[in-house]
Amino acid sequence: MLLGNVWLIGVPLLQGLVYFIIFGLILQTTRGIENFPGFLIVGIFLFRFTAACLNQGVGVMAASRGLTSAFSFPRAAIPISVVVRQTLSMAPVLATMVVLLLVIPPGTQVTPTWLLFPVVFALQVSFNAGVVFYMARLGAAVPDFKHVMNFLARFWFYSSGVFFSIERFVSEGIWLAIFQGNPMYLVLDMSRDLLLYDTVPETGSWLILSVWAVITPVMGFWYFWQGEESYGHL
């Protein structure tokens, strides 16, 4: 492509601009959200990380068919490589996100709570690893699943509060509990607290996200490993 890796930053920037115009300026979903530009930037940039892992994971075993047929090695190395590659690709994206948070009005300031953001990001990376394991085996077993996954990813996007506050529409009851148990909602909400609002997330949020970050990769690896012998025969 003409701009190459610049699109790592350019795509979320353009997405953020579109959502800001539609939902911020036209539909006025900014009401009740302090620093909506920063709110939107954190949501777009961080959710895109998990979405990229989903998209890469679902087709990674098919793309590696020649490799798995020719060599004997732990197949789990393939989905792990997806997570490593996507995590490394996030370095310039996160740097851009930080700069935008500081310079786009109303802006924010670097505070001690920023020191906890790497912990949230590490939990997201761990969770993403588990998701990739699941996607890799599902995509290998059912190639058409990649089309279903696109709809699931979009549903996940809208239910994670990327560009609007979920509390504005759901204030109590079982639906609020379901939304707040969504790992990506937790990642975005906790990151916003730390980076925008100088607030340490509640203990419950840390616990729930930590459970997701441990259980998902463990169960995902087990699920992927159950199909270990089949991947070289796709």
PDB file of C-alpha atoms in Angstrom:
ATOM      1  CA  MET A   1       0.000   0.000   0.000  1.00  0.00           C
ATOM      2  CA  LEU A   2       1.109   3.545  -0.663  1.00  0.00           C
ATOM      3  CA  LEU A   3       1.205   4.555   3.018  1.00  0.00           C
ATOM      4  CA  GLY A   4       2.200   1.146   4.408  1.00  0.00           C
ATOM      5  CA  ASN A   5       2.213   0.922   8.193  1.00  0.00           C
ATOM      6  CA  VAL A   6       0.860   4.461   8.484  1.00  0.00           C
ATOM      7  CA  TRP A   7      -2.568   2.842   8.175  1.00  0.00           C
ATOM      8  CA  LEU A   8      -2.027   1.266  11.612  1.00  0.00           C
ATOM      9  CA  ILE A   9      -2.674   4.774  12.919  1.00  0.00           C
ATOM     10  CA  GLY A  10      -4.682   6.179  10.025  1.00  0.00           C
ATOM     11  CA  VAL A  11      -7.556   3.682  10.161  1.00  0.00           C
ATOM     12  CA  PRO A  12      -8.488   4.235  13.847  1.00  0.00           C
ATOM     13  CA  LEU A  13      -8.096   7.995  13.352  1.00  0.00           C
ATOM     14  CA  LEU A  14     -10.539   7.976  10.433  1.00  0.00           C
ATOM     15  CA  GLN A  15     -12.927   5.707  12.337  1.00  0.00           C
ATOM     16  CA  GLY A  16     -12.796   8.037  15.315  1.00  0.00           C
ATOM     17  CA  LEU A  17     -13.519  11.044  13.101  1.00  0.00           C
ATOM     18  CA  VAL A  18     -16.549   9.336  11.526  1.00  0.00           C
ATOM     19  CA  TYR A  19     -17.999   8.310  14.894  1.00  0.00           C
ATOM     20  CA  PHE A  20     -17.335  11.760  16.351  1.00  0.00           C
ATOM     21  CA  ILE A  21     -19.239  13.454  13.517  1.00  0.00           C
ATOM     22  CA  ILE A  22     -22.180  11.039  13.557  1.00  0.00           C
ATOM     23  CA  PHE A  23     -22.575  10.278  17.246  1.00  0.00           C
ATOM     24  CA  GLY A  24     -20.927  13.302  18.800  1.00  0.00           C
ATOM     25  CA  LEU A  25     -22.093  16.174  16.602  1.00  0.00           C
ATOM     26  CA  ILE A  26     -25.241  14.862  14.896  1.00  0.00           C
ATOM     27  CA  LEU A  27     -26.826  12.424  17.379  1.00  0.00           C
ATOM     28  CA  GLN A  28     -25.417  14.147  20.480  1.00  0.00           C
ATOM     29  CA  THR A  29     -24.495  10.982  22.361  1.00  0.00           C
ATOM     30  CA  THR A  30     -21.819  13.085  24.070  1.00  0.00           C
ATOM     31  CA  ARG A  31     -24.305  14.234  26.709  1.00  0.00           C
ATOM     32  CA  GLY A  32     -23.149  13.134  30.140  1.00  0.00           C
ATOM     33  CA  ILE A  33     -19.679  12.122  28.900  1.00  0.00           C
ATOM     34  CA  GLU A  34     -16.777  14.198  30.117  1.00  0.00           C
ATOM     35  CA  ASN A  35     -14.058  14.665  27.471  1.00  0.00           C
ATOM     36  CA  PHE A  36     -15.918  12.823  24.695  1.00  0.00           C
ATOM     37  CA  PRO A  37     -13.017  13.075  22.173  1.00  0.00           C
ATOM     38  CA  GLY A  38     -10.729  11.255  24.618  1.00  0.00           C
ATOM     39  CA  PHE A  39     -13.522   8.806  25.474  1.00  0.00           C
ATOM     40  CA  LEU A  40     -13.892   7.982  21.773  1.00  0.00           C
ATOM     41  CA  ILE A  41     -10.161   7.748  21.093  1.00  0.00           C
ATOM     42  CA  VAL A  42      -9.585   5.221  23.887  1.00  0.00           C
ATOM     43  CA  GLY A  43     -12.561   3.167  22.732  1.00  0.00           C
ATOM     44  CA  ILE A  44     -11.610   3.048  19.052  1.00  0.00           C
ATOM     45  CA  PHE A  45      -7.881   2.436  19.517  1.00  0.00           C
ATOM     46  CA  LEU A  46      -8.136  -0.297  22.153  1.00  0.00           C
ATOM     47  CA  PHE A  47     -11.112  -2.160  20.708  1.00  0.00           C
ATOM     48  CA  ARG A  48      -9.393  -2.243  17.334  1.00  0.00           C
ATOM     49  CA  PHE A  49      -6.544  -4.207  18.946  1.00  0.00           C
ATOM     50  CA  THR A  50      -8.862  -7.034  19.979  1.00  0.00           C
ATOM     51  CA  ALA A  51     -10.767  -6.857  16.680  1.00  0.00           C
ATOM     52  CA  ALA A  52      -7.489  -7.273  14.763  1.00  0.00           C
ATOM     53  CA  CYS A  53      -6.663 -10.368  16.823  1.00  0.00           C
ATOM     54  CA  LEU A  54     -10.106 -11.779  16.000  1.00  0.00           C
ATOM     55  CA  ASN A  55      -9.712 -11.159  12.281  1.00  0.00           C
ATOM     56  CA  GLN A  56      -6.196 -12.565  12.106  1.00  0.00           C
ATOM     57  CA  GLY A  57      -6.919 -15.525  14.370  1.00  0.00           C
ATOM     58  CA  VAL A  58      -9.906 -16.905  12.483  1.00  0.00           C
ATOM     59  CA  GLY A  59      -7.885 -17.452   9.290  1.00  0.00           C
ATOM     60  CA  VAL A  60      -4.405 -18.072  10.631  1.00  0.00           C
ATOM     61  CA  MET A  61      -4.427 -21.880  10.414  1.00  0.00           C
ATOM     62  CA  ALA A  62      -5.661 -21.872   6.827  1.00  0.00           C
ATOM     63  CA  ALA A  63      -2.980 -19.322   5.933  1.00  0.00           C
ATOM     64  CA  SER A  64      -0.360 -21.567   7.567  1.00  0.00           C
ATOM     65  CA  ARG A  65      -1.482 -24.764   5.872  1.00  0.00           C
ATOM     66  CA  GLY A  66       1.792 -25.258   4.007  1.00  0.00           C
ATOM     67  CA  LEU A  67       3.812 -24.741   7.156  1.00  0.00           C
ATOM     68  CA  THR A  68       1.788 -27.171   9.266  1.00  0.00           C
ATOM     69  CA  SER A  69       1.916 -29.815   6.528  1.00  0.00           C
ATOM     70  CA  ALA A  70       5.660 -29.597   6.024  1.00  0.00           C
ATOM     71  CA  PHE A  71       7.002 -29.287   9.567  1.00  0.00           C
ATOM     72  CA  SER A  72       6.377 -30.824  12.960  1.00  0.00           C
ATOM     73  CA  PHE A  73       6.176 -28.231  15.739  1.00  0.00           C
ATOM     74  CA  PRO A  74       3.698 -27.126  18.434  1.00  0.00           C
ATOM     75  CA  ARG A  75       0.813 -25.684  16.450  1.00  0.00           C
ATOM     76  CA  ALA A  76       0.037 -23.288  19.289  1.00  0.00           C
ATOM     77  CA  ALA A  77       3.041 -21.259  18.132  1.00  0.00           C
ATOM     78  CA  ILE A  78       0.979 -20.055  15.171  1.00  0.00           C
ATOM     79  CA  PRO A  79      -1.870 -18.319  17.059  1.00  0.00           C
ATOM     80  CA  ILE A  80       0.654 -17.067  19.631  1.00  0.00           C
ATOM     81  CA  SER A  81       2.569 -15.414  16.796  1.00  0.00           C
ATOM     82  CA  VAL A  82      -0.623 -13.563  15.838  1.00  0.00           C
ATOM     83  CA  VAL A  83      -0.925 -12.097  19.334  1.00  0.00           C
ATOM     84  CA  VAL A  84       2.764 -11.156  19.431  1.00  0.00           C
ATOM     85  CA  ARG A  85       2.600  -9.477  16.042  1.00  0.00           C
ATOM     86  CA  GLN A  86      -0.544  -7.532  16.864  1.00  0.00           C
ATOM     87  CA  THR A  87       0.838  -6.486  20.247  1.00  0.00           C
ATOM     88  CA  LEU A  88       4.033  -5.167  18.664  1.00  0.00           C
ATOM     89  CA  SER A  89       1.937  -3.320  16.083  1.00  0.00           C
ATOM     90  CA  MET A  90       0.173  -1.543  18.925  1.00  0.00           C
ATOM     91  CA  ALA A  91       3.334   0.321  19.994  1.00  0.00           C
ATOM     92  CA  PRO A  92       2.942   3.212  17.497  1.00  0.00           C
ATOM     93  CA  VAL A  93      -0.837   3.087  17.930  1.00  0.00           C
ATOM     94  CA  LEU A  94      -0.616   3.535  21.701  1.00  0.00           C
ATOM     95  CA  ALA A  95       1.955   6.300  21.290  1.00  0.00           C
ATOM     96  CA  THR A  96      -0.411   8.104  18.925  1.00  0.00           C
ATOM     97  CA  MET A  97      -3.318   7.573  21.304  1.00  0.00           C
ATOM     98  CA  VAL A  98      -1.389   9.162  24.167  1.00  0.00           C
ATOM     99  CA  VAL A  99      -0.433  12.180  22.052  1.00  0.00           C
ATOM    100  CA  LEU A 100      -4.032  12.668  20.919  1.00  0.00           C
ATOM    101  CA  LEU A 101      -5.336  12.442  24.475  1.00  0.00           C
ATOM    102  CA  LEU A 102      -2.921  15.184  25.510  1.00  0.00           C
ATOM    103  CA  VAL A 103      -3.430  17.607  22.622  1.00  0.00           C
ATOM    104  CA  ILE A 104      -7.058  17.289  21.449  1.00  0.00           C
ATOM    105  CA  PRO A 105      -9.321  19.652  23.431  1.00  0.00           C
ATOM    106  CA  PRO A 106     -10.331  19.489  26.194  1.00  0.00           C
ATOM    107  CA  GLY A 107      -7.268  17.316  26.622  1.00  0.00           C
ATOM    108  CA  THR A 108      -6.027  15.490  29.686  1.00  0.00           C
ATOM    109  CA  GLN A 109      -2.915  15.410  31.828  1.00  0.00           C
ATOM    110  CA  VAL A 110      -0.446  12.710  32.743  1.00  0.00           C
ATOM    111  CA  THR A 111      -1.260  11.584  36.272  1.00  0.00           C
ATOM    112  CA  PRO A 112      -0.027   8.792  38.580  1.00  0.00           C
ATOM    113  CA  THR A 113      -3.006   6.644  37.534  1.00  0.00           C
ATOM    114  CA  TRP A 114      -1.411   6.315  34.081  1.00  0.00           C
ATOM    115  CA  LEU A 115       1.101   3.945  35.642  1.00  0.00           C
ATOM    116  CA  LEU A 116      -1.666   1.361  35.993  1.00  0.00           C
ATOM    117  CA  PHE A 117      -2.661   1.443  32.341  1.00  0.00           C
ATOM    118  CA  PRO A 118       0.075  -1.035  31.257  1.00  0.00           C
ATOM    119  CA  VAL A 119      -1.488  -3.534  33.670  1.00  0.00           C
ATOM    120  CA  VAL A 120      -4.878  -3.175  31.974  1.00  0.00           C
ATOM    121  CA  PHE A 121      -3.225  -3.488  28.568  1.00  0.00           C
ATOM    122  CA  ALA A 122      -1.359  -6.635  29.688  1.00  0.00           C
ATOM    123  CA  LEU A 123      -4.663  -8.150  30.812  1.00  0.00           C
ATOM    124  CA  GLN A 124      -6.139  -7.303  27.421  1.00  0.00           C
ATOM    125  CA  VAL A 125      -3.197  -8.992  25.674  1.00  0.00           C
ATOM    126  CA  SER A 126      -3.712 -12.132  27.762  1.00  0.00           C
ATOM    127  CA  PHE A 127      -7.435 -12.144  27.015  1.00  0.00           C
ATOM    128  CA  ASN A 128      -6.732 -11.631  23.304  1.00  0.00           C
ATOM    129  CA  ALA A 129      -4.448 -14.686  23.329  1.00  0.00           C
ATOM    130  CA  GLY A 130      -7.305 -16.853  24.523  1.00  0.00           C
ATOM    131  CA  VAL A 131      -9.657 -15.411  21.918  1.00  0.00           C
ATOM    132  CA  VAL A 132      -7.141 -16.127  19.149  1.00  0.00           C
ATOM    133  CA  PHE A 133      -6.839 -19.762  20.264  1.00  0.00           C
ATOM    134  CA  TYR A 134     -10.602 -20.166  19.992  1.00  0.00           C
ATOM    135  CA  MET A 135     -10.785 -18.381  16.653  1.00  0.00           C
ATOM    136  CA  ALA A 136      -7.883 -20.395  15.211  1.00  0.00           C
ATOM    137  CA  ARG A 137      -9.515 -23.756  15.835  1.00  0.00           C
ATOM    138  CA  LEU A 138     -13.005 -22.608  14.858  1.00  0.00           C
ATOM    139  CA  GLY A 139     -11.670 -21.068  11.651  1.00  0.00           C
ATOM    140  CA  ALA A 140      -9.714 -24.230  10.851  1.00  0.00           C
ATOM    141  CA  ALA A 141     -12.704 -26.514  11.446  1.00  0.00           C
ATOM    142  CA  VAL A 142     -15.327 -24.289   9.793  1.00  0.00           C
ATOM    143  CA  PRO A 143     -13.800 -21.892   7.229  1.00  0.00           C
ATOM    144  CA  ASP A 144     -17.158 -20.149   6.775  1.00  0.00           C
ATOM    145  CA  PHE A 145     -17.023 -19.099  10.416  1.00  0.00           C
ATOM    146  CA  LYS A 146     -15.004 -16.034   9.407  1.00  0.00           C
ATOM    147  CA  HIS A 147     -18.187 -14.568   7.931  1.00  0.00           C
ATOM    148  CA  VAL A 148     -20.170 -15.234  11.098  1.00  0.00           C
ATOM    149  CA  MET A 149     -17.325 -13.806  13.155  1.00  0.00           C
ATOM    150  CA  ASN A 150     -17.638 -10.459  11.368  1.00  0.00           C
ATOM    151  CA  PHE A 151     -21.203 -10.108  12.653  1.00  0.00           C
ATOM    152  CA  LEU A 152     -20.222 -11.234  16.144  1.00  0.00           C
ATOM    153  CA  ALA A 153     -17.365  -8.727  16.201  1.00  0.00           C
ATOM    154  CA  ARG A 154     -19.720  -5.928  15.187  1.00  0.00           C
ATOM    155  CA  PHE A 155     -22.208  -6.923  17.883  1.00  0.00           C
ATOM    156  CA  TRP A 156     -19.359  -6.966  20.414  1.00  0.00           C
ATOM    157  CA  PHE A 157     -18.241  -3.541  19.230  1.00  0.00           C
ATOM    158  CA  TYR A 158     -21.639  -1.970  19.840  1.00  0.00           C
ATOM    159  CA  SER A 159     -22.139  -3.690  23.205  1.00  0.00           C
ATOM    160  CA  SER A 160     -18.788  -2.533  24.604  1.00  0.00           C
ATOM    161  CA  GLY A 161     -19.550   1.183  24.825  1.00  0.00           C
ATOM    162  CA  VAL A 162     -16.895   2.210  22.307  1.00  0.00           C
ATOM    163  CA  PHE A 163     -18.555   5.504  21.369  1.00  0.00           C
ATOM    164  CA  PHE A 164     -21.343   5.922  23.926  1.00  0.00           C
ATOM    165  CA  SER A 165     -21.900   5.507  27.634  1.00  0.00           C
ATOM    166  CA  ILE A 166     -23.792   2.287  28.371  1.00  0.00           C
ATOM    167  CA  GLU A 167     -24.991   3.728  31.703  1.00  0.00           C
ATOM    168  CA  ARG A 168     -26.947   6.349  29.785  1.00  0.00           C
ATOM    169  CA  PHE A 169     -29.238   3.667  28.354  1.00  0.00           C
ATOM    170  CA  VAL A 170     -29.020   0.884  30.982  1.00  0.00           C
ATOM    171  CA  SER A 171     -28.854   2.005  34.600  1.00  0.00           C
ATOM    172  CA  GLU A 172     -29.691  -1.135  36.563  1.00  0.00           C
ATOM    173  CA  GLY A 173     -30.776  -4.756  36.423  1.00  0.00           C
ATOM    174  CA  ILE A 174     -29.475  -7.841  34.701  1.00  0.00           C
ATOM    175  CA  TRP A 175     -28.600  -6.080  31.447  1.00  0.00           C
ATOM    176  CA  LEU A 176     -26.282  -3.660  33.211  1.00  0.00           C
ATOM    177  CA  ALA A 177     -24.577  -6.611  34.934  1.00  0.00           C
ATOM    178  CA  ILE A 178     -24.138  -8.355  31.581  1.00  0.00           C
ATOM    179  CA  PHE A 179     -22.653  -5.264  29.964  1.00  0.00           C
ATOM    180  CA  GLN A 180     -20.317  -4.666  32.898  1.00  0.00           C
ATOM    181  CA  GLY A 181     -19.135  -8.272  32.763  1.00  0.00           C
ATOM    182  CA  ASN A 182     -18.119  -7.845  29.127  1.00  0.00           C
ATOM    183  CA  PRO A 183     -14.280  -7.987  29.137  1.00  0.00           C
ATOM    184  CA  MET A 184     -13.922  -5.358  26.438  1.00  0.00           C
ATOM    185  CA  TYR A 185     -16.269  -3.010  28.264  1.00  0.00           C
ATOM    186  CA  LEU A 186     -14.036  -3.455  31.322  1.00  0.00           C
ATOM    187  CA  VAL A 187     -10.863  -2.776  29.324  1.00  0.00           C
ATOM    188  CA  LEU A 188     -12.293   0.433  27.872  1.00  0.00           C
ATOM    189  CA  ASP A 189     -13.950   1.637  31.070  1.00  0.00           C
ATOM    190  CA  MET A 190     -10.872   1.013  33.228  1.00  0.00           C
ATOM    191  CA  SER A 191      -8.549   2.588  30.656  1.00  0.00           C
ATOM    192  CA  ARG A 192     -10.730   5.691  30.503  1.00  0.00           C
ATOM    193  CA  ASP A 193     -10.739   5.963  34.277  1.00  0.00           C
ATOM    194  CA  LEU A 194      -6.952   5.786  34.369  1.00  0.00           C
ATOM    195  CA  LEU A 195      -6.100   7.929  31.351  1.00  0.00           C
ATOM    196  CA  LEU A 196      -8.910  10.486  31.289  1.00  0.00           C
ATOM    197  CA  TYR A 197     -10.482  10.820  34.701  1.00  0.00           C
ATOM    198  CA  ASP A 198      -7.548  10.260  37.092  1.00  0.00           C
ATOM    199  CA  THR A 199      -9.507   7.504  38.823  1.00  0.00           C
ATOM    200  CA  VAL A 200      -8.415   4.051  39.960  1.00  0.00           C
ATOM    201  CA  PRO A 201     -11.012   1.480  38.817  1.00  0.00           C
ATOM    202  CA  GLU A 202     -12.983  -0.400  41.427  1.00  0.00           C
ATOM    203  CA  THR A 203     -11.587  -3.618  42.863  1.00  0.00           C
ATOM    204  CA  GLY A 204     -14.451  -5.580  41.337  1.00  0.00           C
ATOM    205  CA  SER A 205     -13.471  -4.452  37.837  1.00  0.00           C
ATOM    206  CA  TRP A 206      -9.876  -5.564  38.382  1.00  0.00           C
ATOM    207  CA  LEU A 207     -11.018  -8.948  39.642  1.00  0.00           C
ATOM    208  CA  ILE A 208     -13.452  -9.634  36.810  1.00  0.00           C
ATOM    209  CA  LEU A 209     -11.003  -8.591  34.094  1.00  0.00           C
ATOM    210  CA  SER A 210      -8.239 -10.646  35.739  1.00  0.00           C
ATOM    211  CA  VAL A 211     -10.486 -13.707  35.706  1.00  0.00           C
ATOM    212  CA  TRP A 212     -11.162 -13.197  32.002  1.00  0.00           C
ATOM    213  CA  ALA A 213      -7.425 -12.717  31.375  1.00  0.00           C
ATOM    214  CA  VAL A 214      -6.561 -16.013  33.096  1.00  0.00           C
ATOM    215  CA  ILE A 215      -9.467 -18.302  32.208  1.00  0.00           C
ATOM    216  CA  THR A 216      -9.743 -17.328  28.531  1.00  0.00           C
ATOM    217  CA  PRO A 217      -6.158 -18.200  27.461  1.00  0.00           C
ATOM    218  CA  VAL A 218      -6.076 -21.351  29.599  1.00  0.00           C
ATOM    219  CA  MET A 219      -9.353 -22.697  28.226  1.00  0.00           C
ATOM    220  CA  GLY A 220      -8.547 -21.375  24.749  1.00  0.00           C
ATOM    221  CA  PHE A 221      -5.207 -23.193  24.692  1.00  0.00           C
ATOM    222  CA  TRP A 222      -6.873 -26.424  25.873  1.00  0.00           C
ATOM    223  CA  TYR A 223      -9.546 -26.106  23.199  1.00  0.00           C
ATOM    224  CA  PHE A 224      -6.961 -25.415  20.490  1.00  0.00           C
ATOM    225  CA  TRP A 225      -4.701 -28.249  21.674  1.00  0.00           C
ATOM    226  CA  GLN A 226      -7.565 -30.752  21.366  1.00  0.00           C
ATOM    227  CA  GLY A 227      -7.327 -30.329  17.592  1.00  0.00           C
ATOM    228  CA  GLU A 228      -3.508 -30.424  17.453  1.00  0.00           C
ATOM    229  CA  GLU A 229      -3.281 -33.490  15.232  1.00  0.00           C
ATOM    230  CA  SER A 230      -5.771 -32.233  12.656  1.00  0.00           C
ATOM    231  CA  TYR A 231      -4.118 -28.962  11.700  1.00  0.00           C
ATOM    232  CA  GLY A 232      -1.509 -30.526   9.422  1.00  0.00           C
ATOM    233  CA  HIS A 233      -4.251 -32.270   7.445  1.00  0.00           C
ATOM    234  CA  LEU A 234      -6.451 -29.302   6.629  1.00  0.00           C
TER     235      LEU A 234
END
